[in-house]
PDB file of C-alpha atoms in Angstrom:
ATOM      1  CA  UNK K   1     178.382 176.461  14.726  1.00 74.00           C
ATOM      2  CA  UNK K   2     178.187 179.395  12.689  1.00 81.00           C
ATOM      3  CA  UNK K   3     179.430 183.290  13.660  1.00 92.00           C
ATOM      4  CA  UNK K   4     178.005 186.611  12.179  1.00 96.00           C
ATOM      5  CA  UNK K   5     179.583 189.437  12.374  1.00 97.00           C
ATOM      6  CA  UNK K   6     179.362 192.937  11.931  1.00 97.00           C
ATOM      7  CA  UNK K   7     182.469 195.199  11.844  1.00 96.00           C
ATOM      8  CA  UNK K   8     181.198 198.564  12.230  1.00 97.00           C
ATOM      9  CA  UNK K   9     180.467 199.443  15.877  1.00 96.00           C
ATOM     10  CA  UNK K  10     178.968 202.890  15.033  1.00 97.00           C
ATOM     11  CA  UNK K  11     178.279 204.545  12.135  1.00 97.00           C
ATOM     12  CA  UNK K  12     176.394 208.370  11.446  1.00 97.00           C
ATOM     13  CA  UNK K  13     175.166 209.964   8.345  1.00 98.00           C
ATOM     14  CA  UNK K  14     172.865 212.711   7.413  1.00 98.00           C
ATOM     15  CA  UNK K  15     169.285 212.700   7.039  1.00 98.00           C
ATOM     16  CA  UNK K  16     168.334 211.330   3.339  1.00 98.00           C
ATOM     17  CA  UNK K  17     171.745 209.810   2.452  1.00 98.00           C
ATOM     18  CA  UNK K  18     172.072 206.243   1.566  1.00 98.00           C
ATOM     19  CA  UNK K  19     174.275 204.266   4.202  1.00 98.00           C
ATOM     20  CA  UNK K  20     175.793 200.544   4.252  1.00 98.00           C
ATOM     21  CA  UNK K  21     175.663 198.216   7.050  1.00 98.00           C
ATOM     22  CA  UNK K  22     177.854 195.220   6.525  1.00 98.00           C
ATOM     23  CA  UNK K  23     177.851 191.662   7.736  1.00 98.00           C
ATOM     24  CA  UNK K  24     179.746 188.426   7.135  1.00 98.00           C
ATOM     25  CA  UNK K  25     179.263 185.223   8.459  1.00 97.00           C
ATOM     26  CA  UNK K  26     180.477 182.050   8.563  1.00 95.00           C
ATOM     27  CA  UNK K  27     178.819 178.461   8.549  1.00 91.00           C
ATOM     28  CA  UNK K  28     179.143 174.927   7.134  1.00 89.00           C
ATOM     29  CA  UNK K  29     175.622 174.899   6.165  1.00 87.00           C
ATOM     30  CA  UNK K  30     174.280 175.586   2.378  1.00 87.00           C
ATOM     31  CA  UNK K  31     170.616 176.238   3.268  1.00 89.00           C
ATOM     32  CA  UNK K  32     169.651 179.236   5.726  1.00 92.00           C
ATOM     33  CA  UNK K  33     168.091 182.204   6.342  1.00 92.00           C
ATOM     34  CA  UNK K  34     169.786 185.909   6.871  1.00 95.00           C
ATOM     35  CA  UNK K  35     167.694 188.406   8.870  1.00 96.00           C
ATOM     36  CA  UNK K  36     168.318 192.195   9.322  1.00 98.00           C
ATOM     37  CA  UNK K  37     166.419 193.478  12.835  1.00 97.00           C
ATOM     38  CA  UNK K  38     166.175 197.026  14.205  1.00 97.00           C
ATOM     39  CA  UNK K  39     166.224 197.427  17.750  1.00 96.00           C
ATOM     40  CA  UNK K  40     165.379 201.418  18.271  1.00 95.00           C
ATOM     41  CA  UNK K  41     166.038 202.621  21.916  1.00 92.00           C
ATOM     42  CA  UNK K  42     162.403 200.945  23.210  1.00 92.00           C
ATOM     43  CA  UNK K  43     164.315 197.927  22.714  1.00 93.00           C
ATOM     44  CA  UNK K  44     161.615 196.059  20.441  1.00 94.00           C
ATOM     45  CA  UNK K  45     163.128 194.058  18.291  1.00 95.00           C
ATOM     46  CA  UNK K  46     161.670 195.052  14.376  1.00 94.00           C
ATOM     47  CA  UNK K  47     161.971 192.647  11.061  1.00 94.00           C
ATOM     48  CA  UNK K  48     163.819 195.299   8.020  1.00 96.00           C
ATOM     49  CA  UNK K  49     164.211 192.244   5.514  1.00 96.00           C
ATOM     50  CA  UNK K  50     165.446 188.906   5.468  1.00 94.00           C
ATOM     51  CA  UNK K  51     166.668 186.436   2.183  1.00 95.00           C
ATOM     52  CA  UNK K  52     166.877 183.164   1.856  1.00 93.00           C
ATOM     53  CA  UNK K  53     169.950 181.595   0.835  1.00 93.00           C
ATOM     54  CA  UNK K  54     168.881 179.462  -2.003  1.00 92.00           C
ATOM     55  CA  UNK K  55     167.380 183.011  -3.720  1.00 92.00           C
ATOM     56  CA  UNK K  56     169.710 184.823  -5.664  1.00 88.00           C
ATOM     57  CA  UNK K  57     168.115 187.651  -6.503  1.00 94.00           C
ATOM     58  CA  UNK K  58     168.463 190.260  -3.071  1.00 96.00           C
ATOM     59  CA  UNK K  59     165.540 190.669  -1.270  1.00 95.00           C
ATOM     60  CA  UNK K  60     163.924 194.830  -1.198  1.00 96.00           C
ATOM     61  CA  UNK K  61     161.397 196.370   1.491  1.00 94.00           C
ATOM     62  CA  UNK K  62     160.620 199.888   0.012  1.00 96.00           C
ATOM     63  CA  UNK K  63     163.890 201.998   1.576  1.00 98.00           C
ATOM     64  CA  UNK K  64     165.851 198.804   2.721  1.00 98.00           C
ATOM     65  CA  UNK K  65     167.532 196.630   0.942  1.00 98.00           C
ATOM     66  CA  UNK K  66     170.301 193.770   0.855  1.00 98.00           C
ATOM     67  CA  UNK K  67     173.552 192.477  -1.174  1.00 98.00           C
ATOM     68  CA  UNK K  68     173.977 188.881  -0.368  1.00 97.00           C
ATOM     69  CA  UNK K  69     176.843 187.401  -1.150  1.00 96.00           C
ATOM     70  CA  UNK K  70     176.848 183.900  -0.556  1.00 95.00           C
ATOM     71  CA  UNK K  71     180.064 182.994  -2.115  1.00 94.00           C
ATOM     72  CA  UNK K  72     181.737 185.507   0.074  1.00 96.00           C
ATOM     73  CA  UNK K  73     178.967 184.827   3.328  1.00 96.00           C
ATOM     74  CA  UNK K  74     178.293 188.669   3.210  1.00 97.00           C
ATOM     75  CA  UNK K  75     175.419 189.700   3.559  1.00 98.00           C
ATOM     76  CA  UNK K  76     175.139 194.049   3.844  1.00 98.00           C
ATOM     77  CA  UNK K  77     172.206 195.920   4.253  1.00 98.00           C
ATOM     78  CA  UNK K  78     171.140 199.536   2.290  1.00 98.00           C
ATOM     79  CA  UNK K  79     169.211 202.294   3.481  1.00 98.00           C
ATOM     80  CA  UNK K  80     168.103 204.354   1.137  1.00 98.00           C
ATOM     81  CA  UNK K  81     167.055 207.995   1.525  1.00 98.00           C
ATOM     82  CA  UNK K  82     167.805 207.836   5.405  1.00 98.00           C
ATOM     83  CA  UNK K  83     165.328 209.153   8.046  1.00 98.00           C
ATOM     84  CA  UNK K  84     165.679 210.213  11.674  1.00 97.00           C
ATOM     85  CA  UNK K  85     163.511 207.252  12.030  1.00 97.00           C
ATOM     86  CA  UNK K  86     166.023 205.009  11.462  1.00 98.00           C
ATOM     87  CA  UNK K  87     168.498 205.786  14.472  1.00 98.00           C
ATOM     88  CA  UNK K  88     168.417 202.387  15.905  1.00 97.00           C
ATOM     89  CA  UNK K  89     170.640 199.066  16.477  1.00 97.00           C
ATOM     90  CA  UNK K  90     170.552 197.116  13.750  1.00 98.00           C
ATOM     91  CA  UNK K  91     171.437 193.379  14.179  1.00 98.00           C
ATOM     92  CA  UNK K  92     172.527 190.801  11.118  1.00 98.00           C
ATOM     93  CA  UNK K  93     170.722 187.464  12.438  1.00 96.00           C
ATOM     94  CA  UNK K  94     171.181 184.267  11.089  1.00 94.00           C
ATOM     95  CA  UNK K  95     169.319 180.864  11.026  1.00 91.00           C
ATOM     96  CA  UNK K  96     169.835 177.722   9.846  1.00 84.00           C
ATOM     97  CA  UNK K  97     166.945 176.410   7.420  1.00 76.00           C
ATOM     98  CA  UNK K  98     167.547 172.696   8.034  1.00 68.00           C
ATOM     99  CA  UNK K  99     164.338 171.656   9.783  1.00 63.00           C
ATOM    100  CA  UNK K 100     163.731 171.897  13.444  1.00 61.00           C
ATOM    101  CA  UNK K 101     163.639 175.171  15.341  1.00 58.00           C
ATOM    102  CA  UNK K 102     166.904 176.416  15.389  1.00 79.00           C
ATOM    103  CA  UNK K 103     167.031 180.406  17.668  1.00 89.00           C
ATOM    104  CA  UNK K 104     168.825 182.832  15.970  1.00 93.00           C
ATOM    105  CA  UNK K 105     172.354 183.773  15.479  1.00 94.00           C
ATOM    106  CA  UNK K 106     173.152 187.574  16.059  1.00 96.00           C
ATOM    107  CA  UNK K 107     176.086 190.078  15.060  1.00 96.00           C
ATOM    108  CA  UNK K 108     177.207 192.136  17.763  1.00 96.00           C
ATOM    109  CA  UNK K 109     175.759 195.112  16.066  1.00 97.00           C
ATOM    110  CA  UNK K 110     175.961 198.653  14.573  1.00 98.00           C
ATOM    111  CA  UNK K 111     174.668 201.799  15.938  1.00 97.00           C
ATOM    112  CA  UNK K 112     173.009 203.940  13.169  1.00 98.00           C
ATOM    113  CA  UNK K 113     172.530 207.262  13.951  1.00 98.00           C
ATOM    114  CA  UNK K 114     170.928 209.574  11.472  1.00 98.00           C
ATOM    115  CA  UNK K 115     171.791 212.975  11.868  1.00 97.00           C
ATOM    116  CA  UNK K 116     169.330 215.799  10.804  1.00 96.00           C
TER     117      UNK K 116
ATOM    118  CA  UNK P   1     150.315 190.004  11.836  1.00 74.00           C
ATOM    119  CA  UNK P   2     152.229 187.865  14.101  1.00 85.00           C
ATOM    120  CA  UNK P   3     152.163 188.991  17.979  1.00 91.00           C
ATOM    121  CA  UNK P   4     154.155 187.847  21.061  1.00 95.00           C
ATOM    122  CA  UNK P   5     153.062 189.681  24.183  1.00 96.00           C
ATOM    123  CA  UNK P   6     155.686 189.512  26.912  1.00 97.00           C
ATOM    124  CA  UNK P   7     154.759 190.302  30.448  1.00 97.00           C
ATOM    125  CA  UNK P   8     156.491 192.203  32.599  1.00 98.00           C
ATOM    126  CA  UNK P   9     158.248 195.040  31.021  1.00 97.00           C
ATOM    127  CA  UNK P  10     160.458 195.645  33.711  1.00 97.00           C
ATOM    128  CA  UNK P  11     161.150 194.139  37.591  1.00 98.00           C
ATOM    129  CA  UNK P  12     162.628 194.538  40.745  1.00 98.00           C
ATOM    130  CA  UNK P  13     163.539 191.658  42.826  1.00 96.00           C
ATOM    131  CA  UNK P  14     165.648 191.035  46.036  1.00 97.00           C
ATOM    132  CA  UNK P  15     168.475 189.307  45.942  1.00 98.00           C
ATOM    133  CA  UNK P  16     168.089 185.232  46.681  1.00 97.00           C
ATOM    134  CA  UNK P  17     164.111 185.456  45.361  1.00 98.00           C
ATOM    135  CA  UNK P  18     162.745 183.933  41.810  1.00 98.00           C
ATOM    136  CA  UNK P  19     160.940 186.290  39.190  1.00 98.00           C
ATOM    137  CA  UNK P  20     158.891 185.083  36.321  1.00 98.00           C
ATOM    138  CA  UNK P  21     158.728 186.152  33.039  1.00 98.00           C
ATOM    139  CA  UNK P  22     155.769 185.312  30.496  1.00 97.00           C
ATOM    140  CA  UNK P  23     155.874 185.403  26.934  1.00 97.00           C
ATOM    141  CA  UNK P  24     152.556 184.926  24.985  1.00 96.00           C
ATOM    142  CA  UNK P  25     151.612 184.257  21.353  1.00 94.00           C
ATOM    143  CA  UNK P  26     148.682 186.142  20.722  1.00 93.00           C
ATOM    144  CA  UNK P  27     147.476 185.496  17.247  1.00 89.00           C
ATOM    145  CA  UNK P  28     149.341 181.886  16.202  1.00 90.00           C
ATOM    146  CA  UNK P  29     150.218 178.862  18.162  1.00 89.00           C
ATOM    147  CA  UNK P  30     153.778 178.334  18.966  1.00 88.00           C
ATOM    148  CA  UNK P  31     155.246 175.172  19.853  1.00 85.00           C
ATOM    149  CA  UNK P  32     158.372 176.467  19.921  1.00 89.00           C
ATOM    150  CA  UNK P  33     159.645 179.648  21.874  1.00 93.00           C
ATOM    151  CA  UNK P  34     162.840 181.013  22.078  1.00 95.00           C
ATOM    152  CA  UNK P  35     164.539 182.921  24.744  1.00 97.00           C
ATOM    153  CA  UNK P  36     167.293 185.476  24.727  1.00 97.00           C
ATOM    154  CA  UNK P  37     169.996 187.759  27.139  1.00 97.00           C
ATOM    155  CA  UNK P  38     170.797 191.135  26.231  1.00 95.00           C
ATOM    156  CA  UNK P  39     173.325 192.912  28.282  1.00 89.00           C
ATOM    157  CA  UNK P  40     173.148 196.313  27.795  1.00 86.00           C
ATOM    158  CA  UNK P  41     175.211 197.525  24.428  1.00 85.00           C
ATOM    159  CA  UNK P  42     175.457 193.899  23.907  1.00 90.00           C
ATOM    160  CA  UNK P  43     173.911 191.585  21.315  1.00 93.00           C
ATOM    161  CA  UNK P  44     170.938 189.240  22.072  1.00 95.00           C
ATOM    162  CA  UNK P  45     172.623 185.740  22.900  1.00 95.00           C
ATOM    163  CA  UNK P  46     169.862 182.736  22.357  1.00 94.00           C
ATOM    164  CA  UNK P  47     169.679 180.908  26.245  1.00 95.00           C
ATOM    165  CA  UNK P  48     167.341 178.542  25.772  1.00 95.00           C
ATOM    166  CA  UNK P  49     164.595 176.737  23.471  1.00 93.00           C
ATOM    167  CA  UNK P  50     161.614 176.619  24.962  1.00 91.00           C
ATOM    168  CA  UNK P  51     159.430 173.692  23.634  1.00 87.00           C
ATOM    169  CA  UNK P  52     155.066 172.799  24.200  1.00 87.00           C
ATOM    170  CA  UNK P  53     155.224 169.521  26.098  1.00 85.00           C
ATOM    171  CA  UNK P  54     158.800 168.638  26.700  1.00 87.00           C
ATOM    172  CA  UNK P  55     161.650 169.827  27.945  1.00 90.00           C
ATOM    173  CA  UNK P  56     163.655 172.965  27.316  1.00 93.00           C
ATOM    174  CA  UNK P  57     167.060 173.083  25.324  1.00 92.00           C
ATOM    175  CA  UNK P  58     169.586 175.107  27.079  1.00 94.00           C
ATOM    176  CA  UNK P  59     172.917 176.307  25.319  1.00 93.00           C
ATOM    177  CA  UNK P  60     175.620 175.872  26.603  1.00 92.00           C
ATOM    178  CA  UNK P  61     176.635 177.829  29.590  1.00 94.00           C
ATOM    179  CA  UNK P  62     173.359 178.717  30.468  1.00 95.00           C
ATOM    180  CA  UNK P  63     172.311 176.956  33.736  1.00 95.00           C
ATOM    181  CA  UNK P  64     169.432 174.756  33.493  1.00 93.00           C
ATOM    182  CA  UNK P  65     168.560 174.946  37.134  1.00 95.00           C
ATOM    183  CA  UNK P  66     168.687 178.652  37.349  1.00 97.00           C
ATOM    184  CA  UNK P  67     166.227 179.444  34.475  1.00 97.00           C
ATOM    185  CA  UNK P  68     163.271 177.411  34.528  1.00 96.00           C
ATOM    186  CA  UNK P  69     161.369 177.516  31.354  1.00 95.00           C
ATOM    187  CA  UNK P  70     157.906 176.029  31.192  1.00 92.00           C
ATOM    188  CA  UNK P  71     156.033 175.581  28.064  1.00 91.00           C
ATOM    189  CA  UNK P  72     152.758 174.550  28.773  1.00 84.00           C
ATOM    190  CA  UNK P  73     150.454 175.383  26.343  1.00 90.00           C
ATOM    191  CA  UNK P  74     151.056 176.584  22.850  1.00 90.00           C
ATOM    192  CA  UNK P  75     150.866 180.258  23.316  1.00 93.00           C
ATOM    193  CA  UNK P  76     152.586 180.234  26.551  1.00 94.00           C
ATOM    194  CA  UNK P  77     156.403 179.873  27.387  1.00 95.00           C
ATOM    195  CA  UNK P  78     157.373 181.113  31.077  1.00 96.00           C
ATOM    196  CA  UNK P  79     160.669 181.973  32.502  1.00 97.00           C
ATOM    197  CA  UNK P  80     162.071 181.765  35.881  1.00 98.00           C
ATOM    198  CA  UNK P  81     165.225 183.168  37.328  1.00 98.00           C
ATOM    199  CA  UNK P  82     165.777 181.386  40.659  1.00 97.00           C
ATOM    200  CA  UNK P  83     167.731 182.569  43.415  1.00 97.00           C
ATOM    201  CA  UNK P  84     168.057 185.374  41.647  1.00 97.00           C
ATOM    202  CA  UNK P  85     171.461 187.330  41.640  1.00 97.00           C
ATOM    203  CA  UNK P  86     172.915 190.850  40.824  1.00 96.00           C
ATOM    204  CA  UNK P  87     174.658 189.429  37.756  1.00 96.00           C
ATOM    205  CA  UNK P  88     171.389 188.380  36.725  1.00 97.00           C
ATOM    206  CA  UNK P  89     170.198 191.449  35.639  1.00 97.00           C
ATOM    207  CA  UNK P  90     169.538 192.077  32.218  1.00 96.00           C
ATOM    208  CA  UNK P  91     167.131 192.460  29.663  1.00 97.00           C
ATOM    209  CA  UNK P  92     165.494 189.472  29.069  1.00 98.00           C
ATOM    210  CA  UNK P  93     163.249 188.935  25.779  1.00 98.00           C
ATOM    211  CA  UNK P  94     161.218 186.163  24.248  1.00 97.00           C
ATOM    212  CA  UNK P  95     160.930 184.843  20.503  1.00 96.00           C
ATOM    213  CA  UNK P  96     158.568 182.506  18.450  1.00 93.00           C
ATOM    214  CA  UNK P  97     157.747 181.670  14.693  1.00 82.00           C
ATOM    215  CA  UNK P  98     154.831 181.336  13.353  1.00 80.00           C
ATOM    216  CA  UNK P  99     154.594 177.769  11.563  1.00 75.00           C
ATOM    217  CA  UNK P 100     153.737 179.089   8.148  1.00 75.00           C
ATOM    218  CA  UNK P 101     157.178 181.765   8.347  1.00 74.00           C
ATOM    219  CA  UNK P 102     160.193 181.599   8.768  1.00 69.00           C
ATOM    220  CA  UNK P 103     160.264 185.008  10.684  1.00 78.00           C
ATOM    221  CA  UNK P 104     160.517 185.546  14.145  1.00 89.00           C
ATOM    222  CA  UNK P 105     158.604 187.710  16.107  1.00 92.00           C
ATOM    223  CA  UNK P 106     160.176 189.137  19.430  1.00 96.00           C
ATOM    224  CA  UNK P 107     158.395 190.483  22.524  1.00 96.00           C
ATOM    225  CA  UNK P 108     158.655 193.386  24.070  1.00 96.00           C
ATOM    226  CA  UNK P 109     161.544 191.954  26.659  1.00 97.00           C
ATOM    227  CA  UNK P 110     161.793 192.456  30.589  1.00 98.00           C
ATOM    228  CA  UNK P 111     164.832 194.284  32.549  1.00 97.00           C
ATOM    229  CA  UNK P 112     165.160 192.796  35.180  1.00 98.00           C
ATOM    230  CA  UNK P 113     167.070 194.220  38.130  1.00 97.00           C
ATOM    231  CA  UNK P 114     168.633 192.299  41.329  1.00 97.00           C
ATOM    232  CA  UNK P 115     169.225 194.541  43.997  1.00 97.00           C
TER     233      UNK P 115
END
C-alpha cells in the first residue's frame, strides 16, 4: 500500500512571496499519478496540478507549480507570487495508474496561511 | 467541466436513526464513485468504492453494514449511515472521475451530526 506524507503541519508567509509545500511518498508501484488539492475553509475540495509519473518534465498551472522527484518519491508544490486567496489546506494525493479505479491516497496536510 | 453535486450539505440526526447522503454526476457518467471521511483537522481517508451495478468495495475497517452505498445508475452513488452514532459524525464527501481523466472531481461533502 503506499503512504504520502507531508511534514509541515502549518506554514505562513506574506502576501506575494513564493512558498514550498513538500511531500514524499512511498509505493512499490512505477506508474501513478500525484495530485495537489486545496481545500479552503468551505471545505470543497479544488484540483492546483497534478503529474504523471512517467513525465519528467514538472507539470505548471500559471502561479502553481511542482518538483517531482521520482527517484527520491518527492513530490513539492510552489506557489508563486502568493495571494490571500490561497489560505487553504492543501493535500498531496496520490493514485495508482494501473487500471481499475483505485480512490485516492492523501497526506495529512499543511495549513497555508497567507498573511497580508 | 466536470461536476459532482452532493446533497445534503449538512444534517442532523438522532441517535439510533439512518441518514442518506447523495452524490450526483452532473455532466459525465460515472461508474465508479468514491467515498471519503474527514474528521475535522484531519485528512480525507477513502471508505469505500462505490461501483454502477455491483457491489461496493469497503476498506478495511470501514463497516460494510453500517454504510450502505448504492450505486444505481451512473450518475448516482448514495450513502447510508445506519443506526447512526455520535462517533459518526463527520464530514462526509463524495468523489468520481470522469472516464476520459484521470482527475477527480469532489462534491461539496455533508457534516453530519449525531446528537
Amino acid at each position: 500500500a503506499q503512504t504520502v506524507t507531508q511534514s509541515q503541519p502549518e506554514m505562513s508567509v506574506q502576501e506575494a512571496e513564493t512558498v514550498t509545500l513538500s511531500c514524499t511518498y512511498d509505493t512499490s508501484e512505477s506508474n501513478y499519478y500525484l495530485f495537489w488539492y486545496k481545500q479552503p475553509p468551505s471545505r470543497q475540495m479544488i484540483l492546483v496540478i497534478r503529474q504523471e509519473a512517467y513525465k519528467q518534465q514538472n507539470a505548471t498551472e500559471n502561479r502553481f507549480s511542482v518538483n517531482f522527484q521520482k527517484a527520491a518519491k518527492s513530490f513539492s508544490l510552489k506557489i508563486s507570487d502568493s495571494q490571500l486567496g490561497d489560505t487553504a489546506m492543501y493535500f498531496c494525493a496520490f493514485r495508482y495508474s494501473g487500471g481499475g479505479a483505485d480512490g485516492l491516497t492523501f497526506g495529512k496536510g499543511t495549513h497555508l496561511i497567507i498573511q497580508p | 467541466g466536470a461536476v459532482v453535486s452532493q446533497h445534503p450539505s449538512w444534517v442532523i440526526c438522532k441517535s439510533g436513526t439512518s441518514v442518506k447522503i447523495e452524490c450526483r454526476s452532473l455532466d459525465f457518467q460515472a461508474t465508479t464513485m468514491f467515498w471519503y471521511r474527514q474528521f475535522p483537522k484531519q485528512s480525507l481517508m477513502l471508505m469505500a468504492t462505490s461501483n454502477e451495478g455491483s457491489k461496493a468495495t469497503y476498506e478495511q475497517g470501514v463497516e460494510k453494514d453500517k454504510f450502505l452505498i448504492n450505486h444505481a445508475s451512473l450518475t448516482l452513488s448514495t450513502l447510508t449511515v445506519t443506526s447512526a452514532h455520535p462517533e459518526d459524525s463527520s464530514f462526509y464527501i463524495c468523489s468520481a472521475r470522469p472516464l476520459e481523466s484521470y482527475g477527480y472531481t469532489f462534491g461539496s461533502g455533508t457534516r453530519l451530526t449525531v446528537v
